[in-house]
Short mmCIF file of C-alpha atoms and ligand atoms in Angstrom, two decimals:
data_model
loop_
_atom_site.label_atom_id
_atom_site.label_comp_id
_atom_site.label_asym_id
_atom_site.label_seq_id
_atom_site.Cartn_x
_atom_site.Cartn_y
_atom_site.Cartn_z
CA MET A 1 -51.25 60.26 -48.35
CA ALA A 2 -48.45 58.40 -50.16
CA LYS A 3 -47.67 55.00 -48.62
CA ASN A 4 -44.12 54.50 -47.32
CA SER A 5 -43.30 51.62 -49.62
CA LEU A 6 -41.95 50.79 -52.97
CA THR A 7 -43.90 48.53 -55.41
CA ILE A 8 -41.72 46.44 -57.74
CA ILE A 9 -42.97 44.32 -60.57
CA ASP A 10 -40.70 41.56 -61.70
CA ASN A 11 -41.19 41.41 -65.43
CA ARG A 12 -39.68 37.94 -65.52
CA THR A 13 -42.60 36.55 -63.50
CA GLY A 14 -45.09 39.23 -63.43
CA LYS A 15 -45.14 39.07 -59.64
CA GLU A 16 -45.51 42.30 -57.54
CA TYR A 17 -43.60 42.98 -54.39
CA GLU A 18 -43.92 45.70 -51.80
CA ILE A 19 -40.87 46.90 -50.00
CA PRO A 20 -41.14 49.23 -47.02
CA ILE A 21 -39.26 52.55 -47.14
CA GLU A 22 -37.70 53.37 -43.80
CA GLU A 23 -36.30 56.65 -42.51
CA GLY A 24 -37.70 58.50 -45.60
CA ASN A 25 -35.45 57.04 -48.25
CA VAL A 26 -34.05 53.65 -47.15
CA ILE A 27 -34.95 50.22 -48.44
CA ARG A 28 -33.36 47.15 -46.90
CA ALA A 29 -31.30 45.40 -49.62
CA VAL A 30 -31.98 41.97 -48.13
CA LYS A 31 -35.74 42.47 -49.06
CA LEU A 32 -34.59 42.10 -52.70
CA ARG A 33 -33.82 38.45 -51.90
CA ASP A 34 -37.56 37.78 -51.81
CA ILE A 35 -37.71 38.61 -55.60
CA LYS A 36 -37.11 35.26 -57.23
CA THR A 37 -38.02 33.42 -60.38
CA GLY A 38 -38.52 30.16 -58.52
CA PRO A 39 -37.69 28.29 -55.20
CA ASP A 40 -34.09 27.52 -56.38
CA ASP A 41 -33.33 31.04 -57.44
CA PHE A 42 -30.92 32.95 -55.03
CA GLY A 43 -33.04 36.14 -55.34
CA LEU A 44 -32.04 39.60 -56.41
CA MET A 45 -29.15 41.51 -54.84
CA SER A 46 -27.89 44.99 -55.35
CA TYR A 47 -24.48 45.68 -57.01
CA ASP A 48 -22.76 48.75 -55.61
CA PRO A 49 -19.05 48.92 -56.16
CA ALA A 50 -17.42 51.48 -53.73
CA PHE A 51 -20.65 51.79 -51.81
CA ALA A 52 -21.70 54.70 -53.95
CA ASN A 53 -25.33 54.36 -52.75
CA THR A 54 -25.33 51.92 -49.91
CA ALA A 55 -25.76 52.70 -46.23
CA SER A 56 -23.78 50.18 -44.20
CA CYS A 57 -24.99 51.29 -40.81
CA ARG A 58 -27.31 53.52 -38.85
CA SER A 59 -25.37 56.22 -37.08
CA ARG A 60 -26.04 59.08 -34.74
CA ILE A 61 -22.52 60.63 -34.82
CA THR A 62 -21.97 62.89 -37.87
CA TYR A 63 -24.41 64.49 -40.28
CA ILE A 64 -23.41 65.76 -43.72
CA ASP A 65 -25.55 67.41 -46.37
CA GLY A 66 -23.13 67.47 -49.29
CA ASP A 67 -25.43 69.65 -51.48
CA LYS A 68 -25.81 72.32 -48.91
CA GLY A 69 -22.21 72.13 -47.48
CA ILE A 70 -23.42 71.12 -43.95
CA LEU A 71 -21.30 69.25 -41.47
CA ARG A 72 -22.45 68.60 -37.90
CA TYR A 73 -21.12 66.40 -35.10
CA ARG A 74 -24.01 65.15 -32.87
CA GLY A 75 -26.10 67.99 -34.24
CA TYR A 76 -23.58 70.77 -33.52
CA PRO A 77 -22.48 72.73 -36.68
CA ILE A 78 -18.73 72.39 -37.42
CA GLU A 79 -18.51 76.20 -37.59
CA GLU A 80 -19.62 76.61 -33.98
CA LEU A 81 -17.33 73.88 -32.72
CA ALA A 82 -14.32 75.35 -34.60
CA GLU A 83 -15.02 78.76 -33.12
CA HIS A 84 -15.81 77.84 -29.50
CA SER A 85 -14.79 74.30 -28.70
CA SER A 86 -11.45 72.52 -28.10
CA TYR A 87 -10.37 69.24 -29.78
CA LEU A 88 -10.66 67.31 -26.50
CA GLU A 89 -14.15 68.70 -25.89
CA THR A 90 -15.21 67.84 -29.39
CA ALA A 91 -13.75 64.35 -29.06
CA TYR A 92 -15.87 63.91 -25.90
CA LEU A 93 -18.93 65.12 -27.85
CA VAL A 94 -18.24 62.73 -30.81
CA ILE A 95 -17.66 59.78 -28.55
CA LYS A 96 -20.25 60.33 -25.79
CA GLY A 97 -22.93 62.15 -27.73
CA GLU A 98 -23.14 65.24 -25.52
CA LEU A 99 -20.99 68.21 -24.64
CA PRO A 100 -19.51 67.72 -21.20
CA ASP A 101 -20.19 69.90 -18.18
CA ALA A 102 -17.09 71.33 -16.40
CA ALA A 103 -16.52 68.41 -14.00
CA HIS A 104 -16.88 65.81 -16.78
CA TYR A 105 -14.58 67.80 -19.04
CA ARG A 106 -11.84 67.94 -16.27
CA ALA A 107 -12.14 64.22 -15.71
CA TRP A 108 -12.06 63.35 -19.41
CA GLU A 109 -8.95 65.58 -19.97
CA GLN A 110 -7.26 64.04 -17.00
CA ASN A 111 -8.17 60.49 -18.14
CA VAL A 112 -6.82 61.13 -21.69
CA LYS A 113 -3.64 62.78 -20.54
CA THR A 114 -3.01 59.92 -18.04
CA HIS A 115 -2.48 57.77 -21.07
CA SER A 116 -0.04 59.88 -23.02
CA MET A 117 2.96 57.78 -22.03
CA VAL A 118 3.85 54.65 -24.08
CA HIS A 119 5.61 51.54 -22.84
CA GLU A 120 9.39 51.76 -23.25
CA ASN A 121 9.20 48.68 -25.38
CA ILE A 122 7.12 50.67 -27.94
CA LYS A 123 10.01 53.11 -28.12
CA ASN A 124 12.40 50.25 -28.75
CA PHE A 125 9.95 48.79 -31.28
CA MET A 126 10.10 52.15 -33.17
CA GLN A 127 13.84 52.22 -33.09
CA GLY A 128 13.73 49.23 -35.38
CA PHE A 129 12.33 51.18 -38.28
CA ARG A 130 14.77 52.54 -40.83
CA TYR A 131 15.78 56.21 -40.56
CA ASP A 132 13.70 57.17 -43.56
CA ALA A 133 10.59 55.14 -42.60
CA HIS A 134 7.37 56.99 -43.52
CA PRO A 135 5.71 58.14 -40.29
CA MET A 136 2.36 56.68 -41.42
CA GLY A 137 4.01 53.29 -41.83
CA ILE A 138 5.43 53.59 -38.31
CA LEU A 139 2.03 54.58 -36.99
CA VAL A 140 0.26 51.59 -38.64
CA GLY A 141 2.81 49.23 -37.09
CA THR A 142 2.95 50.69 -33.59
CA ILE A 143 -0.83 50.99 -33.21
CA ALA A 144 -1.12 47.36 -34.19
CA ALA A 145 1.66 46.51 -31.67
CA LEU A 146 -0.36 48.19 -28.85
CA SER A 147 -2.72 45.33 -29.16
CA THR A 148 -0.05 42.97 -27.73
CA PHE A 149 0.46 45.29 -24.76
CA TYR A 150 -3.19 45.38 -23.83
CA PRO A 151 -4.66 41.94 -24.38
CA GLU A 152 -7.71 42.89 -22.26
CA ALA A 153 -8.75 45.07 -25.20
CA SER A 154 -10.17 41.92 -26.73
CA LYS A 155 -13.14 42.23 -24.32
CA ILE A 156 -15.01 44.43 -26.76
CA GLN A 157 -18.43 43.83 -25.15
CA ASP A 158 -17.12 45.24 -21.88
CA LEU A 159 -18.05 48.97 -21.51
CA GLU A 160 -15.17 49.69 -19.13
CA SER A 161 -12.63 48.10 -21.43
CA ARG A 162 -13.96 50.03 -24.44
CA ARG A 163 -13.74 53.30 -22.49
CA LEU A 164 -10.19 52.53 -21.32
CA GLN A 165 -8.94 51.62 -24.85
CA THR A 166 -10.57 54.78 -26.18
CA ARG A 167 -8.76 57.02 -23.72
CA ARG A 168 -5.54 55.18 -24.29
CA LEU A 169 -5.60 55.48 -28.03
CA ILE A 170 -6.60 59.20 -27.97
CA GLY A 171 -3.92 59.79 -25.27
CA LYS A 172 -1.16 57.88 -27.06
CA LEU A 173 -1.64 58.98 -30.65
CA PRO A 174 0.16 62.29 -30.36
CA THR A 175 3.04 60.60 -28.61
CA LEU A 176 3.41 57.84 -31.30
CA ALA A 177 3.09 60.47 -34.05
CA ALA A 178 5.73 62.75 -32.45
CA PHE A 179 8.14 59.86 -31.87
CA ALA A 180 7.70 58.80 -35.51
CA TYR A 181 8.60 62.35 -36.58
CA ARG A 182 11.64 62.56 -34.23
CA HIS A 183 12.75 59.12 -35.42
CA SER A 184 12.84 60.40 -39.01
CA ARG A 185 14.92 63.45 -37.94
CA GLY A 186 17.32 61.35 -35.87
CA LEU A 187 16.32 63.35 -32.81
CA PRO A 188 15.78 62.00 -29.25
CA TYR A 189 12.18 61.34 -28.27
CA VAL A 190 10.47 63.93 -26.11
CA TYR A 191 8.25 62.67 -23.34
CA PRO A 192 4.80 64.10 -22.85
CA ASP A 193 4.25 67.14 -20.71
CA ASN A 194 0.80 66.87 -19.26
CA GLU A 195 0.77 70.45 -18.02
CA LEU A 196 0.32 71.53 -21.60
CA SER A 197 -2.90 71.24 -23.60
CA TYR A 198 -3.40 68.24 -25.84
CA THR A 199 -2.18 70.08 -28.95
CA GLY A 200 0.41 72.13 -27.00
CA ASN A 201 1.94 68.84 -25.69
CA PHE A 202 1.93 67.47 -29.18
CA LEU A 203 3.88 70.57 -30.40
CA ALA A 204 6.34 70.16 -27.50
CA MET A 205 6.93 66.43 -28.28
CA LEU A 206 7.58 67.41 -31.91
CA PHE A 207 9.67 70.53 -31.68
CA LYS A 208 11.30 70.76 -28.14
CA MET A 209 15.04 71.05 -28.40
CA THR A 210 17.25 71.94 -25.40
CA GLU A 211 14.94 74.23 -23.60
CA LEU A 212 13.82 73.08 -20.17
CA LYS A 213 10.14 73.84 -20.79
CA TYR A 214 8.66 74.11 -24.31
CA LYS A 215 6.17 77.00 -24.58
CA PRO A 216 3.92 76.45 -27.62
CA ASN A 217 2.93 79.59 -29.57
CA PRO A 218 -0.73 80.09 -28.53
CA ILE A 219 -1.84 80.99 -32.11
CA LEU A 220 -0.24 77.91 -33.58
CA GLU A 221 -1.52 75.75 -30.73
CA ARG A 222 -5.14 77.01 -31.31
CA ALA A 223 -4.83 76.58 -35.07
CA LEU A 224 -3.75 72.97 -34.70
CA ASP A 225 -6.60 72.46 -32.26
CA VAL A 226 -9.08 73.85 -34.76
CA LEU A 227 -7.69 71.60 -37.52
CA PHE A 228 -8.09 68.73 -35.14
CA ILE A 229 -11.69 69.66 -34.51
CA LEU A 230 -12.37 69.73 -38.29
CA HIS A 231 -10.88 66.29 -38.70
CA ALA A 232 -12.52 64.51 -35.71
CA ASP A 233 -15.12 62.63 -37.79
CA HIS A 234 -16.59 62.46 -41.22
CA GLU A 235 -19.07 59.62 -41.11
CA GLN A 236 -18.55 56.56 -43.35
CA ASN A 237 -15.33 57.48 -45.17
CA CYS A 238 -12.77 54.93 -46.37
CA SER A 239 -10.81 54.69 -43.11
CA THR A 240 -13.95 54.69 -40.87
CA ASN A 241 -15.34 51.93 -43.01
CA ALA A 242 -12.04 50.02 -42.49
CA MET A 243 -12.34 50.59 -38.72
CA ARG A 244 -15.90 49.14 -38.67
CA SER A 245 -15.20 46.41 -41.07
CA VAL A 246 -12.13 44.98 -39.22
CA GLY A 247 -13.87 45.67 -35.81
CA SER A 248 -16.90 43.69 -37.05
CA SER A 249 -14.81 40.49 -36.77
CA HIS A 250 -14.35 41.36 -33.10
CA ALA A 251 -10.66 42.07 -33.50
CA ASP A 252 -9.56 44.43 -30.76
CA PRO A 253 -9.75 48.20 -31.34
CA TYR A 254 -5.94 48.57 -31.77
CA CYS A 255 -5.94 46.16 -34.74
CA ALA A 256 -9.05 47.92 -36.18
CA ALA A 257 -7.48 51.33 -35.66
CA ALA A 258 -4.27 50.17 -37.37
CA ALA A 259 -6.37 49.14 -40.43
CA ALA A 260 -8.06 52.59 -40.34
CA VAL A 261 -4.73 54.37 -40.33
CA ALA A 262 -3.59 52.17 -43.18
CA ALA A 263 -6.67 53.24 -45.19
CA LEU A 264 -6.04 56.80 -44.40
CA TYR A 265 -2.48 56.46 -45.75
CA GLY A 266 -3.67 56.34 -49.37
CA PRO A 267 -3.34 59.38 -51.61
CA LEU A 268 -7.08 59.41 -52.40
CA HIS A 269 -7.87 59.81 -48.72
CA GLY A 270 -5.47 61.27 -46.10
CA GLY A 271 -2.73 61.91 -48.59
CA ALA A 272 -4.44 64.41 -50.85
CA ASN A 273 -3.11 67.51 -49.06
CA GLU A 274 0.48 66.41 -49.82
CA GLN A 275 -0.56 66.30 -53.58
CA VAL A 276 -1.95 69.84 -53.30
CA ILE A 277 1.45 71.12 -52.10
CA ARG A 278 3.24 69.32 -54.99
CA MET A 279 0.67 70.79 -57.47
CA LEU A 280 1.03 74.36 -56.12
CA THR A 281 4.77 74.03 -56.13
CA GLU A 282 4.83 72.88 -59.62
CA ILE A 283 2.49 75.73 -60.76
CA GLY A 284 5.12 77.97 -59.14
CA SER A 285 3.48 81.35 -59.72
CA VAL A 286 0.15 83.04 -60.04
CA ARG A 287 1.14 83.75 -63.66
CA ASN A 288 0.98 80.10 -64.42
CA VAL A 289 -2.54 79.53 -63.06
CA PRO A 290 -4.56 80.12 -66.28
CA GLN A 291 -2.37 77.61 -68.15
CA PHE A 292 -2.90 75.03 -65.45
CA ILE A 293 -6.67 75.58 -65.35
CA LYS A 294 -6.62 75.08 -69.16
CA GLN A 295 -5.00 71.64 -68.61
CA VAL A 296 -7.63 70.69 -66.00
CA LYS A 297 -10.46 71.64 -68.33
CA ALA A 298 -8.93 69.68 -71.10
CA GLY A 299 -9.01 66.57 -68.76
CA GLU A 300 -5.18 66.38 -68.70
CA ARG A 301 -4.81 67.16 -65.01
CA LEU A 302 -6.77 66.82 -61.81
CA MET A 303 -7.01 69.81 -59.65
CA MET A 304 -5.89 68.34 -56.22
CA GLY A 305 -7.87 69.49 -53.25
CA PHE A 306 -10.96 70.02 -55.43
CA GLY A 307 -13.96 67.77 -55.67
CA HIS A 308 -15.56 65.39 -53.16
CA ARG A 309 -17.67 62.21 -53.30
CA ILE A 310 -20.17 63.77 -50.88
CA TYR A 311 -19.75 67.56 -50.99
CA LYS A 312 -21.16 69.03 -54.20
CA SER A 313 -20.74 72.55 -52.83
CA TYR A 314 -18.04 74.26 -50.79
CA ASP A 315 -16.67 71.89 -48.16
CA PRO A 316 -17.54 73.80 -44.86
CA ARG A 317 -14.18 72.73 -43.40
CA ALA A 318 -12.25 74.34 -46.33
CA LYS A 319 -13.78 77.73 -45.53
CA ILE A 320 -12.58 77.54 -41.96
CA VAL A 321 -9.13 76.30 -42.94
CA LYS A 322 -8.69 79.21 -45.44
CA GLN A 323 -9.36 81.80 -42.69
CA LEU A 324 -7.06 79.95 -40.31
CA ALA A 325 -4.15 80.05 -42.75
CA TYR A 326 -3.89 83.86 -42.51
CA ALA A 327 -3.82 83.68 -38.68
CA VAL A 328 -1.01 81.18 -38.85
CA PHE A 329 0.96 83.25 -41.36
CA GLU A 330 0.98 86.19 -38.81
CA VAL A 331 3.29 83.89 -36.71
CA THR A 332 5.09 81.80 -39.28
CA GLY A 333 5.40 84.27 -42.14
CA ARG A 334 3.39 83.94 -45.37
CA ASN A 335 3.58 80.68 -47.26
CA PRO A 336 3.79 82.01 -50.87
CA LEU A 337 1.77 79.01 -52.09
CA ILE A 338 -1.38 80.65 -50.59
CA ASP A 339 -1.38 83.26 -53.41
CA ILE A 340 -1.36 80.52 -56.04
CA ALA A 341 -4.15 78.58 -54.19
CA VAL A 342 -6.34 81.66 -53.84
CA GLU A 343 -5.92 82.49 -57.51
CA LEU A 344 -6.67 78.87 -58.57
CA GLU A 345 -9.84 78.91 -56.43
CA LYS A 346 -10.97 82.31 -57.82
CA ILE A 347 -10.52 81.34 -61.45
CA ALA A 348 -11.91 77.86 -60.98
CA LEU A 349 -15.06 78.98 -59.31
CA GLU A 350 -15.84 81.22 -62.27
CA GLU A 351 -15.22 78.51 -64.89
CA ASP A 352 -17.97 76.52 -66.44
CA TYR A 353 -16.03 73.20 -66.13
CA PHE A 354 -15.85 73.50 -62.35
CA ILE A 355 -19.44 74.87 -62.05
CA SER A 356 -21.00 72.18 -64.20
CA HIS A 357 -18.93 69.35 -62.43
CA ARG A 358 -19.80 70.96 -59.04
CA LEU A 359 -16.14 71.04 -58.02
CA TYR A 360 -15.23 73.20 -55.01
CA PRO A 361 -12.27 73.20 -52.61
CA ASN A 362 -12.28 70.34 -50.16
CA VAL A 363 -10.65 70.34 -46.71
CA ASP A 364 -7.25 69.34 -48.18
CA PHE A 365 -6.95 72.45 -50.45
CA TYR A 366 -5.64 74.66 -47.70
CA THR A 367 -4.50 72.42 -44.83
CA GLY A 368 -1.20 71.47 -46.48
CA ILE A 369 -0.32 75.16 -46.84
CA ILE A 370 -0.79 75.63 -43.05
CA TYR A 371 1.06 72.50 -42.14
CA GLN A 372 3.99 73.43 -44.34
CA ALA A 373 4.13 76.98 -42.89
CA MET A 374 4.18 75.43 -39.41
CA GLY A 375 7.25 73.46 -40.34
CA PHE A 376 5.79 69.95 -40.89
CA PRO A 377 7.29 67.85 -43.62
CA VAL A 378 4.75 66.54 -46.13
CA THR A 379 5.11 62.97 -44.79
CA MET A 380 3.57 64.20 -41.57
CA PHE A 381 0.41 65.57 -43.17
CA PRO A 382 -1.63 62.23 -43.04
CA VAL A 383 -0.35 61.73 -39.47
CA LEU A 384 -1.89 65.02 -38.57
CA PHE A 385 -5.16 63.75 -39.88
CA ALA A 386 -4.90 60.36 -38.04
CA ILE A 387 -4.49 61.89 -34.60
CA PRO A 388 -7.84 63.72 -34.40
CA ARG A 389 -9.72 61.09 -36.52
CA THR A 390 -8.97 58.53 -33.80
CA SER A 391 -11.88 59.93 -31.72
CA GLY A 392 -14.23 59.43 -34.77
CA TRP A 393 -12.95 55.94 -35.37
CA MET A 394 -13.44 54.97 -31.74
CA ALA A 395 -16.94 56.48 -31.62
CA GLN A 396 -17.93 54.71 -34.83
CA TRP A 397 -16.37 51.45 -33.64
CA ALA A 398 -18.26 51.59 -30.32
CA GLU A 399 -21.52 52.31 -32.14
CA MET A 400 -20.89 49.32 -34.35
CA VAL A 401 -20.13 46.99 -31.41
CA ARG A 402 -23.32 48.05 -29.64
CA ASP A 403 -25.58 47.88 -32.73
CA PRO A 404 -27.70 44.68 -32.54
CA GLU A 405 -28.22 44.84 -36.30
CA GLN A 406 -24.47 44.63 -37.04
CA LYS A 407 -22.69 41.45 -37.82
CA ILE A 408 -19.36 40.49 -39.30
CA ALA A 409 -18.99 42.67 -42.46
CA ARG A 410 -19.20 40.39 -45.41
CA PRO A 411 -20.30 41.79 -48.78
CA ARG A 412 -21.45 39.60 -51.59
CA GLN A 413 -19.94 39.44 -55.03
CA VAL A 414 -21.07 39.01 -58.65
CA TYR A 415 -19.06 35.97 -59.74
CA LEU A 416 -17.79 36.25 -63.27
CA GLY A 417 -15.11 33.51 -63.22
CA GLU A 418 -15.00 30.01 -64.69
CA THR A 419 -17.75 27.47 -63.97
CA LEU A 420 -16.71 23.96 -62.90
CA ARG A 421 -13.31 22.66 -64.15
CA HIS A 422 -11.35 19.51 -63.08
CA TRP A 423 -7.67 19.37 -62.13
CA THR A 424 -5.25 17.71 -64.57
CA PRO A 425 -1.66 16.58 -64.03
CA ILE A 426 0.86 19.32 -64.96
CA ASP A 427 2.24 17.59 -68.08
CA HIS A 428 -1.35 16.99 -69.43
CA ARG A 429 -2.31 20.66 -69.42
CA PRO A 430 -2.76 22.48 -72.66
CA GLU A 431 -0.76 25.67 -73.47
CA PRO A 432 -2.52 28.33 -71.37
CA THR A 433 -4.48 30.83 -73.38
CA MET A 434 -4.78 33.89 -71.22
CA ARG A 435 -8.05 35.69 -71.20
CA GLU A 436 -8.11 39.48 -71.24
CA ASP A 437 -9.22 39.66 -67.62
CA ALA A 438 -7.01 36.77 -66.41
CA VAL A 439 -5.41 37.19 -63.00
CA SER A 440 -1.92 36.94 -64.40
CA ASP A 441 -2.50 40.12 -66.41
CA VAL A 442 -3.37 42.13 -63.35
CA LEU A 443 -0.94 40.91 -60.81
N1 LIG Q 501 -10.13 68.12 -60.92
C1 LIG Q 501 -10.66 68.06 -62.22
N2 LIG Q 501 -11.77 67.30 -62.48
C2 LIG Q 501 -12.32 66.61 -61.48
C3 LIG Q 501 -11.82 66.71 -60.22
C4 LIG Q 501 -10.70 67.55 -59.90
N3 LIG Q 501 -10.16 67.55 -58.70
N4 LIG Q 501 -12.58 65.90 -59.35
C5 LIG Q 501 -13.53 65.35 -60.19
N5 LIG Q 501 -13.38 65.84 -61.39
C6 LIG Q 501 -14.21 65.48 -62.53
C7 LIG Q 501 -13.91 64.09 -63.04
O1 LIG Q 501 -12.94 64.12 -64.04
C8 LIG Q 501 -15.30 63.68 -63.58
O2 LIG Q 501 -15.50 64.31 -64.82
P1 LIG Q 501 -16.27 63.64 -65.96
O3 LIG Q 501 -17.66 63.32 -65.41
O4 LIG Q 501 -16.34 64.62 -67.05
O5 LIG Q 501 -15.60 62.34 -66.37
C9 LIG Q 501 -16.25 64.30 -62.60
O6 LIG Q 501 -15.59 65.46 -62.07
C10 LIG Q 501 -16.64 63.38 -61.43
O7 LIG Q 501 -15.49 62.96 -60.75
P2 LIG Q 501 -15.40 61.58 -60.01
O8 LIG Q 501 -13.92 61.26 -59.93
O9 LIG Q 501 -16.34 60.57 -60.63
O10 LIG Q 501 -15.95 61.95 -58.61
P3 LIG Q 501 -15.76 61.07 -57.27
O11 LIG Q 501 -16.85 61.40 -56.37
O12 LIG Q 501 -15.62 59.62 -57.58
O13 LIG Q 501 -14.34 61.48 -56.70
C11 LIG Q 501 -12.65 62.66 -55.62
C12 LIG Q 501 -14.13 62.36 -55.68
C13 LIG Q 501 -11.84 61.36 -55.60
C14 LIG Q 501 -12.36 63.44 -54.27
C15 LIG Q 501 -12.21 63.53 -56.86
O14 LIG Q 501 -12.95 64.74 -56.86
C16 LIG Q 501 -10.72 63.76 -56.87
O15 LIG Q 501 -9.92 63.00 -57.38
N6 LIG Q 501 -10.25 64.99 -56.31
C17 LIG Q 501 -8.88 65.31 -56.26
C18 LIG Q 501 -8.24 64.60 -55.08
C19 LIG Q 501 -8.61 65.14 -53.73
O16 LIG Q 501 -8.65 66.37 -53.58
N7 LIG Q 501 -8.96 64.26 -52.75
C20 LIG Q 501 -9.32 64.64 -51.42
C21 LIG Q 501 -10.74 64.31 -51.06
S1 LIG Q 501 -11.17 64.92 -49.51
C22 LIG Q 501 -10.64 63.75 -48.42
O17 LIG Q 501 -10.54 62.57 -48.65
C23 LIG Q 501 -10.26 64.16 -47.05
#
């Protein structure tokens, strides 16, 4: 039987090293430090910009097989959760590891809803933002501000404190998001209605006008709930990595979550669905699709909403979102961009370029079309991602805090700068000769 180890011969010294292989395909990078040319040598390290092949943690939350298009939370296939579960039940699963029984679910729902109100000072704080402030900017600021309202959140080793902050954040996110939206429209803020479901209440806080009681459309309420389920977690993506990394310094979870939202704000992460809408609008008609595909194949354009670092087959979430779009259109009327999207997908999936590059629709390809049909402005798209991802961030953060192997996140670097130089008085310095990679050229 093959041994679970890797044998390395260092050709500089002729020495042989045996490194254990754990979990089927994992070697500990720190073991490379044993490989040295002499006692003063630092030892080898691995260089992995953008963590393309580095596991930063052990996790039991989300499983992805990018080749097979599999996504599971705690072992449950995303398709089953999208069909049968609710967002709050899925959030419970992601955070606690098991589906709740009826009594636990009732208690969880009650506990989350109890925290849907925000301190009036938060409202005043939000009033300070300009009328055209991007809602993601407002969200980053207000989540960080929550840290000052709940100083006990700094007790990150305390289980009860972690539970309380988790319920608070999941409970308050829809309120903060809705207030940010109403702020941008110059509309009065709508307070939470805890008789409604989690997503129904969110829709009420967004869209309630003068009616005494807002009644969410059940199809739109369910569609949003399904979209929330699909976005609850996605293992070690950019924003989750930010959550873990900031949390690893033992900053409180509000500060860490604010960092995660900031990471999600970027167009390469939570902002891609907005770019899809811009692309489809620019294409304008099904007639123009072949010309657009030609440009993509020539390397002149990116097809937004296509391709993924992990999925090299159809993103399982995109399949569900595509079906959902037609259910939403029954209520909202058809978003004409869907026809362009479907044609793009059809042609792309037959083209060699997309097949050979293993490019398939990702979750963002169809979500923007639904959000737009439901009346959300594009600036709200990443906010609609941040609300459900909060459960994933908190689950990943708690896992990190409790993991005895984790320490403050602190990568190493490959230093390429000057060796030792000595300071000289300003009038003795020679005319600077800028190197190609000098800092002044890039800042
Ligand atoms: N359209 C056209 N070509 C593409 C696309 C695309 N959307 N995505 C990748 N490619 C090509 C690249 O040009 C490259 O080609 P080459 O090898 O001939 O040079 C090859 O496929 C590999 O692409 P990379 O950029 O190296 O792949 P990476 O894993 O680093 O990037 C990413 C993944 C960022 C998602 C990329 O596919 C992309 O930019 N897609 C469009 C933006 C997008 O939809 N982002 C949302 C991602 S999902 C999410 O974050 C929720």
